[in-house]
XYZ file of C-alpha atoms in Angstrom:
133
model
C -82.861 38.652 88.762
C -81.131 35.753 86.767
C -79.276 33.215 88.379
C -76.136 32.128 86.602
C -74.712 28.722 85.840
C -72.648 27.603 88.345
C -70.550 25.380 85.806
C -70.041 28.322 83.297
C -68.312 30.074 86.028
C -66.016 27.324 87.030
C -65.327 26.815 83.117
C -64.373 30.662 83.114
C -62.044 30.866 85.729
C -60.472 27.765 83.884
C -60.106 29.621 80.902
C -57.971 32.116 82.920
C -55.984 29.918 84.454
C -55.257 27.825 80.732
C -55.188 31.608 78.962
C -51.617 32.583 80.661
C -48.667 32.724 78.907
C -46.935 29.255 79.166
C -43.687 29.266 81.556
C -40.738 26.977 81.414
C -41.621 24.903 84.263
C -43.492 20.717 83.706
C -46.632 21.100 83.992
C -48.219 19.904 86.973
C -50.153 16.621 86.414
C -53.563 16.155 87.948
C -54.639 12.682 88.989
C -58.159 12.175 87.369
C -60.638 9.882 89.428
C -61.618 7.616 87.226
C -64.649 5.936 87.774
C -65.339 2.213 86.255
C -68.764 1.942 84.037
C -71.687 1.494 86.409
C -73.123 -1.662 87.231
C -76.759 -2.146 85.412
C -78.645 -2.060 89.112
C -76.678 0.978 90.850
C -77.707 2.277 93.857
C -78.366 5.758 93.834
C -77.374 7.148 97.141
C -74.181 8.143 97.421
C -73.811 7.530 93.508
C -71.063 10.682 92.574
C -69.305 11.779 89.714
C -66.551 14.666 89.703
C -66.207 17.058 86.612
C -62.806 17.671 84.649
C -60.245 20.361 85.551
C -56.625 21.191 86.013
C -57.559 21.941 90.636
C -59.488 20.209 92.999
C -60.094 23.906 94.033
C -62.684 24.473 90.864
C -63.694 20.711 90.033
C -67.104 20.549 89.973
C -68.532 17.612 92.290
C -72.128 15.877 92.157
C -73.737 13.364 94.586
C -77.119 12.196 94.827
C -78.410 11.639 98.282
C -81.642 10.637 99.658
C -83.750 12.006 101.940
C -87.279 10.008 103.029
C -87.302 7.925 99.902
C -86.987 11.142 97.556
C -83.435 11.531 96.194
C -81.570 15.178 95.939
C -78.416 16.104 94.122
C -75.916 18.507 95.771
C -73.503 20.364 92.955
C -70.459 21.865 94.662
C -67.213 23.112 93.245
C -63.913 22.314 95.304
C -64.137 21.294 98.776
C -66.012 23.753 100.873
C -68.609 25.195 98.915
C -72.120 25.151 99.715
C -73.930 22.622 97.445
C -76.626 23.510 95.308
C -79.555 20.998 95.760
C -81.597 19.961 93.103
C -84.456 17.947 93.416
C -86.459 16.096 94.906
C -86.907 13.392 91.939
C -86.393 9.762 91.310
C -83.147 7.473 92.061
C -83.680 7.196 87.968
C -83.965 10.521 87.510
C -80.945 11.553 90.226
C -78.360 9.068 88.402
C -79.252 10.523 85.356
C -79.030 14.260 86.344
C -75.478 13.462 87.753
C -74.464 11.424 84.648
C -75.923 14.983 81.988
C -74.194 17.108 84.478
C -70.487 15.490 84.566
C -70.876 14.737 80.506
C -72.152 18.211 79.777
C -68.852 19.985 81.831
C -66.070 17.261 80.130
C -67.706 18.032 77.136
C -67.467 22.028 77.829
C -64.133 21.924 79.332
C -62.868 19.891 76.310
C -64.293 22.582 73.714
C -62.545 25.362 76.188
C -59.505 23.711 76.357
C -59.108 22.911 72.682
C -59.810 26.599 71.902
C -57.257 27.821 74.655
C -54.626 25.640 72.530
C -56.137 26.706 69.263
C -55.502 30.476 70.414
C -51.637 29.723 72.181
C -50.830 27.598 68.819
C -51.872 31.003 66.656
C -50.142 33.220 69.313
C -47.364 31.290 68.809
C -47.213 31.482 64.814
C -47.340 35.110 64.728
C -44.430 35.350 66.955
C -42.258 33.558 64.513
C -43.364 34.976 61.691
C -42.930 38.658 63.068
C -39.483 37.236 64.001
C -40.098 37.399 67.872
C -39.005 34.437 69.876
């Protein structure tokens, strides 16, 4: 039995959601935590990152926590799910699992998104050209 990636699913149902046809509405604007470059000594516990996205409802979340001087990281996507735990491993190790983690999905999400614009700017090209509007 495989078990799938968590993040690819999150990145499909994305891909959905930036696949529909555009409407004539704004677009709704999603405020982005930003978080400021870490300190050199950071202290793991607690340490969290959240992953891109266009709803809280499918943003991927991960926090490192610490449980009798071993440190675990809990994945979740929105705000109910049940985490996925990884570990146990270092505070070193933790920081940099959650750091991989939220650069691996921007990175994804960016390559997604660019291709979802790729395909609407092509979409929208034969339209013209077959005189549709």
């Amino acid at each position: 039995m495989s078990q799938s990636d968590p993040t690819d699913n999150a990145l499909a149902a994305i891909a959905s959601i930036l696949d529909q046809p555009e409407s004539h509405r704004e677009p709704e604007k999603v405020a982005v935590e930003e978080q400021p470059a870490p300190p050199p000594a950071i202290e793991a516990a607690g340490y969290s990152k959240l992953g891109p996205g266009p709803m809280a409802a499918i943003r991927f979340k991960w926090t490192v926590r610490e449980d009798d001087g071993a440190y675990y990281v809990d994945e979740t996507i929105g705000e109910n799910s049940t985490p996925l735990v990884t570990g146990p491993m270092t505070k070193e190790a933790a920081i940099k699992f959650v750091d991989d983690r939220e650069s691996d999905a921007r990175l994804r999400f960016e390559q997604l998104k660019s291709e979802m614009t790729g395909r609407s700017a092509a979409a929208n090209l034969v339209h013209k050209d077959s005189g549709e509007i």
